[in-house]
Coordinates of C-alpha atoms in Angstrom, one line a residue:
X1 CA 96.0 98.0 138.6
X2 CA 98.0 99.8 135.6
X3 CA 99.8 102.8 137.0
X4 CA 98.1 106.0 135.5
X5 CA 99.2 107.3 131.8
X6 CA 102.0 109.7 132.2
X7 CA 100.9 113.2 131.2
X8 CA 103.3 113.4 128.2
X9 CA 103.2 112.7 124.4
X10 CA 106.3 110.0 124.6
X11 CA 107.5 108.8 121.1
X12 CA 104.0 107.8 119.5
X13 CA 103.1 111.2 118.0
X14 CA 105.7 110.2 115.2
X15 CA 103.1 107.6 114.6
X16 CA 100.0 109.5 114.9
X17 CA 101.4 111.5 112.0
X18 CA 100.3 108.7 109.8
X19 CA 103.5 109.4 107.9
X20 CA 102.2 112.7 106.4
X21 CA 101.8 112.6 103.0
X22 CA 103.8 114.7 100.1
X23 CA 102.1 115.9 97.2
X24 CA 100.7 112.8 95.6
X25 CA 101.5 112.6 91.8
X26 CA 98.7 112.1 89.3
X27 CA 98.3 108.5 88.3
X28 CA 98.2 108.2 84.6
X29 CA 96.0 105.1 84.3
X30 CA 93.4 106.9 86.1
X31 CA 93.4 110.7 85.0
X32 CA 94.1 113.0 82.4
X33 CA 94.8 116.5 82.4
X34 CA 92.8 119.2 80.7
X35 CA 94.2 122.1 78.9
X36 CA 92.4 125.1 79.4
X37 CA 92.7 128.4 78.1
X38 CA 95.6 130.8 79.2
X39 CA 97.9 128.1 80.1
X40 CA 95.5 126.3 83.2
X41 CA 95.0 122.9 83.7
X42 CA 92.4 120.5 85.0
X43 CA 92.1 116.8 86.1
X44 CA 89.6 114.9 84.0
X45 CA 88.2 112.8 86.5
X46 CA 86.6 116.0 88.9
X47 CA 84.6 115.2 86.5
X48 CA 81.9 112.7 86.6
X49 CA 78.7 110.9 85.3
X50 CA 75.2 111.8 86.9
X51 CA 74.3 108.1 87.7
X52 CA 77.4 108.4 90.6
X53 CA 74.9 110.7 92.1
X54 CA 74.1 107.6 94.9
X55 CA 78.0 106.6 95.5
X56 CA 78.0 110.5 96.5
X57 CA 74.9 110.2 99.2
X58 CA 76.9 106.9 101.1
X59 CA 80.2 108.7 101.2
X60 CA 78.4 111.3 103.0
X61 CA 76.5 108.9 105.0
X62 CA 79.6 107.5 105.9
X63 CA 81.1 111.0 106.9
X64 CA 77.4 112.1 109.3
X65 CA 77.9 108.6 111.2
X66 CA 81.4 108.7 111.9
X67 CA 80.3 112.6 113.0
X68 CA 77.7 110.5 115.3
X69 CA 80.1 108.7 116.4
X70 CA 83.0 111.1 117.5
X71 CA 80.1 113.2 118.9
X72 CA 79.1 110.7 121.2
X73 CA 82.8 110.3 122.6
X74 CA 83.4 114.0 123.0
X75 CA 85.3 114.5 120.4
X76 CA 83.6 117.4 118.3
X77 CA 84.0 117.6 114.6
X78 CA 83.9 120.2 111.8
X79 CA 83.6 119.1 108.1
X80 CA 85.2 121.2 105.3
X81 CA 84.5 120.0 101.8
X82 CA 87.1 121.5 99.4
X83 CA 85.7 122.3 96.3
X84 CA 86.6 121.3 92.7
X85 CA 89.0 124.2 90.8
X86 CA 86.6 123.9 87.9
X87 CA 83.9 125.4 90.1
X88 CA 85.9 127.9 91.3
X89 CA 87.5 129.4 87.6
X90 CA 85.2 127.5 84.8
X91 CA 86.1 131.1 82.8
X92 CA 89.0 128.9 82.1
X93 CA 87.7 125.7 81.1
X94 CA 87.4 124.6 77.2
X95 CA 84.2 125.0 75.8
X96 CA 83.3 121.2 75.9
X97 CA 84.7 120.4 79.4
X98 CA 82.3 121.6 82.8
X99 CA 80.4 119.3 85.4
X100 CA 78.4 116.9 83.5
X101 CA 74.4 117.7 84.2
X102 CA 72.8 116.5 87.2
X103 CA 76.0 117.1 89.4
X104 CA 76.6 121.0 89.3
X105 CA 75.2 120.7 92.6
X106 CA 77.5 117.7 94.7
X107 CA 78.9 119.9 96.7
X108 CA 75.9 121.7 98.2
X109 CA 74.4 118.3 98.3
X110 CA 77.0 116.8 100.5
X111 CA 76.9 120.0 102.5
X112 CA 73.4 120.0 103.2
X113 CA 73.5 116.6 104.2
X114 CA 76.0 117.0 106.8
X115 CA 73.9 120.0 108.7
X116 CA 70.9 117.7 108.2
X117 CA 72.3 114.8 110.2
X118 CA 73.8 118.0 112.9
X119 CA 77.1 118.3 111.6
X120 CA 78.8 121.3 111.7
X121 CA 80.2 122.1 108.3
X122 CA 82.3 124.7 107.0
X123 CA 80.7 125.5 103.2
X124 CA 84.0 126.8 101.3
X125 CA 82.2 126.8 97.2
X126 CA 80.6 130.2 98.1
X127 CA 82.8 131.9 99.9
X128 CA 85.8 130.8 97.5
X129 CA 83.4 131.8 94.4
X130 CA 82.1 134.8 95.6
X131 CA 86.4 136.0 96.8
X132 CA 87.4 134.4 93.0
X133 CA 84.8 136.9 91.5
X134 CA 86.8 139.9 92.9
X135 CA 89.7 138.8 90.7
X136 CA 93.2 139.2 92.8
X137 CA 95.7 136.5 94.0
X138 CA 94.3 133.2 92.5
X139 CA 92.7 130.4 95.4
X140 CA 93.9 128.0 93.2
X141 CA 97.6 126.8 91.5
X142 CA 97.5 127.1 87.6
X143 CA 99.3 124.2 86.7
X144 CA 98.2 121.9 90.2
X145 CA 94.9 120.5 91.4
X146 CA 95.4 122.1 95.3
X147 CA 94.9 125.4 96.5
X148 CA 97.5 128.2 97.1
X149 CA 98.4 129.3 100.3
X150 CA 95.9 132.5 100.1
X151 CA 93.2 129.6 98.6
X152 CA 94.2 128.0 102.4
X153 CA 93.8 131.1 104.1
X154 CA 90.4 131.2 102.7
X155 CA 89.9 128.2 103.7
X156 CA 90.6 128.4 107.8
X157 CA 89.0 131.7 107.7
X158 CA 86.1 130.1 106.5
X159 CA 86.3 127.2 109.4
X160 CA 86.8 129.7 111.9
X161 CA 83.5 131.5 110.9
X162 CA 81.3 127.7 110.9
X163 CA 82.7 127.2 114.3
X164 CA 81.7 130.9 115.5
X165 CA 77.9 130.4 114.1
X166 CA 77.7 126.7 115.8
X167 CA 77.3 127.1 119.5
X168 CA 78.6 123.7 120.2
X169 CA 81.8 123.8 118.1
X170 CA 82.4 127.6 119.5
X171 CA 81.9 126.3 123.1
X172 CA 84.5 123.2 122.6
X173 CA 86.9 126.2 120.9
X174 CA 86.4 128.7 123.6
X175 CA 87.5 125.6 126.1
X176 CA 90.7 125.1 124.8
X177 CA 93.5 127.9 125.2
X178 CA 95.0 130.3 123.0
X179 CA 98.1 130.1 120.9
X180 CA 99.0 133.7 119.0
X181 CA 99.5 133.1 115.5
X182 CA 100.2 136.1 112.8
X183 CA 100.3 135.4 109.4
X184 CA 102.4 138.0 106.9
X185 CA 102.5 137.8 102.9
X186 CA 106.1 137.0 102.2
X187 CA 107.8 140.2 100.3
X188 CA 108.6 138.2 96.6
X189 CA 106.7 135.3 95.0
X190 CA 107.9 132.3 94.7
X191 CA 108.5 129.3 91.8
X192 CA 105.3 126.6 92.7
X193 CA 106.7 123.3 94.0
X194 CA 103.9 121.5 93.1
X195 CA 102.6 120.5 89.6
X196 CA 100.4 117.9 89.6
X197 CA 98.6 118.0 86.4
X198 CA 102.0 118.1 84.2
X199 CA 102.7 114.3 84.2
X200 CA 99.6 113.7 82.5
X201 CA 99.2 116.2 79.9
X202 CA 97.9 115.3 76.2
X203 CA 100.6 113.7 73.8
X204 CA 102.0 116.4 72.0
X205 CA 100.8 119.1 74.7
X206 CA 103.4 121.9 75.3
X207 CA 103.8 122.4 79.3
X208 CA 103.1 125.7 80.3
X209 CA 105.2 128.2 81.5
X210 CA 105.9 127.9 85.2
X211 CA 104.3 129.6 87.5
X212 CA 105.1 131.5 90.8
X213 CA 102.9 131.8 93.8
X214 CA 102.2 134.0 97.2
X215 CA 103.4 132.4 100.2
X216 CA 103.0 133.7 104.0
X217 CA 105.1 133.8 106.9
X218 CA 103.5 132.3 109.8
X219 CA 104.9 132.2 113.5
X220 CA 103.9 131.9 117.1
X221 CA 104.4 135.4 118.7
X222 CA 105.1 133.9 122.1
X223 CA 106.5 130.6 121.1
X224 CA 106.6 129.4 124.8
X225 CA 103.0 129.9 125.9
X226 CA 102.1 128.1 122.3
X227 CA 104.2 125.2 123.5
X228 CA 102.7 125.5 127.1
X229 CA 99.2 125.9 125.7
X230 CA 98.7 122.1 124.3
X231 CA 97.0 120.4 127.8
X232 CA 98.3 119.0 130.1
X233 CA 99.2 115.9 128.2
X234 CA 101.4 118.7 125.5
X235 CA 99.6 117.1 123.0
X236 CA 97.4 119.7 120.8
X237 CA 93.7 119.8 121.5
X238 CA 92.6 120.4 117.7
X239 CA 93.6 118.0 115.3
X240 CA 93.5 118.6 111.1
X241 CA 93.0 115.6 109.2
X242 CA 92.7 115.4 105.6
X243 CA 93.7 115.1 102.2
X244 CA 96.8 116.3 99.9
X245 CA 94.9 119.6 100.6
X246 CA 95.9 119.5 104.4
X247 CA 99.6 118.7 103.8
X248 CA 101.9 121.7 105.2
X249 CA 103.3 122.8 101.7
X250 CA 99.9 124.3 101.2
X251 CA 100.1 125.8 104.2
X252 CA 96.6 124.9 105.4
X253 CA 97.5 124.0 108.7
X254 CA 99.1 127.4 109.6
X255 CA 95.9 128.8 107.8
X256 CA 93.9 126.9 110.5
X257 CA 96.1 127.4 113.0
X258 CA 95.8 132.1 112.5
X259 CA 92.0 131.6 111.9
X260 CA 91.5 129.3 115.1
X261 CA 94.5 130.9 117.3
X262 CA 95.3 127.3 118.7
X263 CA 97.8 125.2 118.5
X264 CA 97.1 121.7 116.1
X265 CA 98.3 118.6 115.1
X266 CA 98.6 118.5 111.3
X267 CA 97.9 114.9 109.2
X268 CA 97.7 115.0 105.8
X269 CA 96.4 111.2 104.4
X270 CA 97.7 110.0 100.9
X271 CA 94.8 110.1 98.3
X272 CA 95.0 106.8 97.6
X273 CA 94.4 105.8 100.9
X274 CA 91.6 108.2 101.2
X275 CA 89.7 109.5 104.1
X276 CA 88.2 106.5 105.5
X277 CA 91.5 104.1 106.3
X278 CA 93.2 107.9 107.1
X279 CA 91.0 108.1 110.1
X280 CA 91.2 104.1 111.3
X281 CA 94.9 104.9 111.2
X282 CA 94.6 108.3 113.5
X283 CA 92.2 106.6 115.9
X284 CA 93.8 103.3 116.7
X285 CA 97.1 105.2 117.2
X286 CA 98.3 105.3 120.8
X287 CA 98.2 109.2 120.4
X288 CA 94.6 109.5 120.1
X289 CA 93.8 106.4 122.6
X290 CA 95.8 108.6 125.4
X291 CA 95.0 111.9 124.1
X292 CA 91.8 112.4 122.0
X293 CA 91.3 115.8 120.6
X294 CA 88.7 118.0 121.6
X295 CA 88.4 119.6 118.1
X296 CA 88.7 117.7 114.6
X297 CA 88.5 119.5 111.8
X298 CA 87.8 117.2 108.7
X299 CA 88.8 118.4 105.4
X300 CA 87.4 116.2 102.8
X301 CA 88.0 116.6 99.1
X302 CA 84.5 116.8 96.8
X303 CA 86.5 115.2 94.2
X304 CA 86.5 112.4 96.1
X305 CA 83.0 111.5 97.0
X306 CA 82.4 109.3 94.8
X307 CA 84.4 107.0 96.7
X308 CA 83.0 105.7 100.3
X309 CA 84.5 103.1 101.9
X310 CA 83.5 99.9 99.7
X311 CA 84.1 101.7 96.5
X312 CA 84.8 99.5 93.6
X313 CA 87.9 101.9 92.7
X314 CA 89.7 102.0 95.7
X315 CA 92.8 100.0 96.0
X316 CA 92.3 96.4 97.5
X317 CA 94.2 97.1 100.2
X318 CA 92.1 100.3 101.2
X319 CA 88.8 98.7 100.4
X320 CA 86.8 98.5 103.6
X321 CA 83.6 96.8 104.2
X322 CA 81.2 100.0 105.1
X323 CA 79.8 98.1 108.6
X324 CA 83.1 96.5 109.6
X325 CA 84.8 100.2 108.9
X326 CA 82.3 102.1 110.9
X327 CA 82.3 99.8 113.7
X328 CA 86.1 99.6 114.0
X329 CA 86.1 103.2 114.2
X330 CA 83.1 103.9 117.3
X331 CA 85.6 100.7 118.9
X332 CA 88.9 102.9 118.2
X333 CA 87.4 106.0 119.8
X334 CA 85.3 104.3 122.3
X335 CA 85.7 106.0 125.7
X336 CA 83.5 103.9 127.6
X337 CA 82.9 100.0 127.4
X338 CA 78.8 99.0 127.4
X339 CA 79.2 95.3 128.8
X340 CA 78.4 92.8 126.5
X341 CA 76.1 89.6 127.8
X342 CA 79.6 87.4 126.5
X343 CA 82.0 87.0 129.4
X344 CA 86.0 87.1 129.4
X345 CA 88.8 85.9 131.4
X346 CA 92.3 84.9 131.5
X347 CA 93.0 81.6 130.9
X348 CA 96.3 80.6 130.1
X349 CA 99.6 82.4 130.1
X350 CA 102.8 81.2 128.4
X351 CA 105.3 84.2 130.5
X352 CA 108.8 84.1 132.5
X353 CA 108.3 83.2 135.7
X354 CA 108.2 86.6 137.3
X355 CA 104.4 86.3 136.5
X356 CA 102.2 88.3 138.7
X357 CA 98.0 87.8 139.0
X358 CA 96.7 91.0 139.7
X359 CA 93.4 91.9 141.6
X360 CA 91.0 92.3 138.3
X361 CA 91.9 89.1 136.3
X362 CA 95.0 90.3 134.2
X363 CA 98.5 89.5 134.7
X364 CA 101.5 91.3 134.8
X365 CA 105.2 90.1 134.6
X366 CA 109.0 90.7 134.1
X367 CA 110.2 90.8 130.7
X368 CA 108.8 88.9 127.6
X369 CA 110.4 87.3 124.7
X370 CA 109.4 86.4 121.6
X371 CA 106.9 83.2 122.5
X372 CA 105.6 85.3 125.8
X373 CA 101.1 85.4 125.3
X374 CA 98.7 86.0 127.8
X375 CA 95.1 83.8 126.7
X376 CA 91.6 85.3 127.3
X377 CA 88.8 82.9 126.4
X378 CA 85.2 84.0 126.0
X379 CA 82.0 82.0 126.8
X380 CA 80.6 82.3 123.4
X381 CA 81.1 83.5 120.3
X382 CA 81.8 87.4 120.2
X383 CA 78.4 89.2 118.1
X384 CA 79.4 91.6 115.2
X385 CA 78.8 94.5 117.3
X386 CA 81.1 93.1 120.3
X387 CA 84.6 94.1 120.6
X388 CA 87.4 93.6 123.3
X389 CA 88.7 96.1 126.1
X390 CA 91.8 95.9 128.2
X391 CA 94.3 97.8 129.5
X392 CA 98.0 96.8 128.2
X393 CA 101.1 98.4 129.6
X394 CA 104.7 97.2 127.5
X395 CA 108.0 98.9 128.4
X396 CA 110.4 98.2 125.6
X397 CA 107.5 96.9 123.1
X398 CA 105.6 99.2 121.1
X399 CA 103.9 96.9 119.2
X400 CA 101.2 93.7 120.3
X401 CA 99.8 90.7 118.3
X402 CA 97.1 89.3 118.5
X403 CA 95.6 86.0 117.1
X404 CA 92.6 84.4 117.2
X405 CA 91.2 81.4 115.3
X406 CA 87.9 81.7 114.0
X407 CA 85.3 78.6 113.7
X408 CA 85.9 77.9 110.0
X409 CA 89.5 77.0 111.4
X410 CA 90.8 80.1 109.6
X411 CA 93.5 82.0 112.1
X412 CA 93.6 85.4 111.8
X413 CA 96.5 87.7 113.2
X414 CA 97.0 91.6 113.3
X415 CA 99.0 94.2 115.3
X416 CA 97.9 97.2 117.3
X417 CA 100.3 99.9 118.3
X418 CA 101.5 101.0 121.8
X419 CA 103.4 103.0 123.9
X420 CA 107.2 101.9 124.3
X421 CA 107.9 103.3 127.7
X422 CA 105.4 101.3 129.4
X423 CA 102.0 103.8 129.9
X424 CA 98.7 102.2 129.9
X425 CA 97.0 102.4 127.2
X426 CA 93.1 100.6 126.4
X427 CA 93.9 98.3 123.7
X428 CA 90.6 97.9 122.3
X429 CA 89.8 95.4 119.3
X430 CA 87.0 93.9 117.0
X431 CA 88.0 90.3 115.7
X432 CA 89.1 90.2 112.0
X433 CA 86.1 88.4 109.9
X434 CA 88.5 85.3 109.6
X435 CA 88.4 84.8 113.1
X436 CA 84.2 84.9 113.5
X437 CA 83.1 82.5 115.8
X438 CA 86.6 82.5 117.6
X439 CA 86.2 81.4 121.4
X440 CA 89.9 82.8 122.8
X441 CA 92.0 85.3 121.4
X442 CA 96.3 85.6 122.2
X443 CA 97.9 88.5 123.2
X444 CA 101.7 88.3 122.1
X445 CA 103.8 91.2 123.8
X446 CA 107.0 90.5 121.7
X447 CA 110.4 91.0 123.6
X448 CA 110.6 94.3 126.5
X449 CA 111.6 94.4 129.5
X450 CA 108.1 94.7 131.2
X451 CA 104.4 93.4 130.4
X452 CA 101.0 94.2 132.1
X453 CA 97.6 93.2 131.0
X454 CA 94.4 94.3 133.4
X455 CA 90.5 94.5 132.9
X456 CA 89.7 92.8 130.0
X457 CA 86.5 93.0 129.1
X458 CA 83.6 92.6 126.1
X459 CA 82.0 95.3 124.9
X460 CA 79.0 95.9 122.7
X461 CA 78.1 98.8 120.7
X462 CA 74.6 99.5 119.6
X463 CA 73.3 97.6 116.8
X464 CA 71.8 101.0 115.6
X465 CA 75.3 102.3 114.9
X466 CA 75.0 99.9 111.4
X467 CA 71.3 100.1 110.8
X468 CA 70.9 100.6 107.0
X469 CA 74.5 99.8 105.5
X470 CA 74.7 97.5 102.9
X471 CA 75.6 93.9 104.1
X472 CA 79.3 92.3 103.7
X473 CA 80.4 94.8 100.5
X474 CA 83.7 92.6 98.6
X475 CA 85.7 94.1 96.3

């Protein structure tokens, strides 16, 4: 057997930060900015045609079954959709620029739809509309498409209070330990880094004047019990995932992180990526495989919606098929393996000759090098719901590759990411569609000093997981 993970974060959290995104910059081929009255700005494409109306209902689909999903592993999720600035200051808007009719109501649509499939959801129009109509610090940046850092406050305030009316997503809270957080408006205001909506200003458009904003002071009043309060593992129990809108220089995290009083690990997911290859990267990341969180808080952008998984718009190499998506996701966050009718075992092994067979039919050895692959060959061909389990261990790696050729004679070969110091971690995988009908599949170790592969095994996941998305979307 594997020896047991070491209770420790190791060098793959700098992975599991998905290289957090800076402020993306508006992409002129695809938006336009809107001049508004006293000096504000808006992106042209928050706003959209009714007949989108249906692209809206499968993104949030898409966002209830990957709920399901993380549900069913213990891993408890709360959605926040931000809202568009045009609902939250349309006093500012020009006179022939609002939502188009039949979509004044996508946010409350999405929302609803969530609760209805038993998500928890944090509903942030209202509560930014009805703290907008007191007038005060603005939620939103002037001359930007994110919130400021008292719109982010707003925001975790508003998560903290979903989680309190849910007695599901208060009991997973009230199971993880406190961290003390104070937040304190800083004394002066300061310039706005971020200006989004300048690049793509009108020909001939004067840029406003610049604009300052309210930042706050956040810090850990006992900085060692917030570093002692993570688990065992000192990885954080709450994760935040989202969009621009969850990078740090909003200060969204530390918003989350005073309304929750926990400690969290922070990703923010470039918008052209989007939310859908975002959370494939977090999940298959030896961070989460070790350590899952307990609490994932979602932020997902409404301006975005239109957009699930398949969308037409999305760049090729974000474009994922809706099935193949969702079912690479229950694999990545799979805790427990339903044994598939389609046996496994080793078969071949191309390794130094400090080769060892261990008890449960995987193989361990002395270091690898370059050409070093264990074999596993299955007794049929893999169904689209199967997927592969089995503990790896590489010291000096960090990286595997596998291969597998399909029955069309097409050879497919990706990488999946692992610890370097040599902890076990479940290296679970789905073959590539060019490697359909594939009767073995290669495990290449690359060069490190140590190598272990134990228990493999084929899973299955429920065909009801897919039931009702759209067959083999292509872009």
């Amino acid at each position: 057997m594997l020896k047991k993970p070491q209770a420790r974060l190791g060098q793959s959290i700098a992975a599991a930060l998905i290289a957090a995104a800076l402020m993306p910059a508006a992409h002129a081929e695809e938006t336009g900015t809107i001049v508004g009255k006293d000096d504000w700005l808006y992106f042209r494409w928050e706003r959209f045609d009714a007949s989108l109306m249906p692209e809206v209902d499968r993104f949030t689909d898409m966002l209830a079954r990957a709920g399901r999903v993380m549900a069913a592993n213990d891993v408890h999720v709360v959605f926040t959709v931000t809202p568009l600035k045009l609902q939250i200051y349309p006093q500012y808007l020009p006179a022939d620029f609002g939502a188009a009719p039949g979509t004044e109501n996508r946010n409350q649509r999405m929302v609803q739809a969530l609760r209805a499939a038993g998500m928890t959801v944090a509903d942030q129009l209202p509560a930014f509309q009805a703290e907008a109509a007191k007038g005060g610090e603005p939620l939103f940046l002037r001359l930007d498409s994110h919130w400021t850092p008292t719109g982010a406050m707003l925001a975790g305030q508003t998560i903290r209070k979903a989680i309190d009316a849910d007695p599901k997503a208060s009991g997973v809270l009230a199971s993880i330990p406190e961290a003390q957080f104070e937040a304190s408006p800083n004394g002066e205001r300061e310039p706005s880094l971020t200006t989004d909506l300048l690049p793509t200003l009108p020909a001939g458009a004067t840029a406003p004047p610049a604009e300052t904003v309210l930042r706050y002071t956040v810090q850990a009043l006992d900085a060692g019990s917030v570093d002692a309060l993570t688990g065992e593992s000192g990885v954080p129990q709450v994760t935040v995932i989202g969009s621009s809108f969850t990078h740090p220089g909003t200060q969204y995290p530390d918003a989350v992180r005073v309304a929750l009083q926990r400690q969290l690990l922070d990703i923010s997911i470039p918008g052209r990526q989007g939310p859908f290859v975002g959370m494939e990267n977090y999940t298959r990341d030896p961070a989460f495989q070790l350590h899952p969180p307990k609490l994932l808080i979602w932020e997902v952008p409404e301006r975005d919606s239109v957009n699930p998984p398949d969308s037409p718009w999305r760049d090729a190499e974000y474009f994922r098929d809706s099935k193949e998506w969702l079912l690479n996701l229950a694999t990545a966050v799979s805790r427990n393996c339903a044994t598939s009718p389609v046996a496994v075992q080793l078969s071949e092994a191309n390794l130094p000759d400090a080769q060892t067979r261990l008890a449960d039919g995987g193989v361990g050895y002395g270091p690898s090098n370059a050409d070093s692959y264990v074999q596993l060959d299955f007794a049929q061909a893999l169904d689209t719901t199967d997927y592969l389990w089995a503990d790896v261990a590489i010291q000096g790696g960090g990286t595997v590759r596998l291969e597998a050729t399909g029955s069309s004679g097409k050879t497919a070969t990706w990488s999946i990411g692992v610890p370097e110091d040599g902890t076990p971690v479940p290296l679970k995988t789905r073959l590539p569609a060019d490697a359909k009908g594939a009767r073995s599949l290669r495990i290449f170790p690359g060069a490190g000093e140590n190598f272990a592969v134990a228990q493999p095994a084929v899973c299955r996941h429920e065909a009801s997981l897919i039931a009702g998305l759209p067959e083999g979307a292509k872009r």
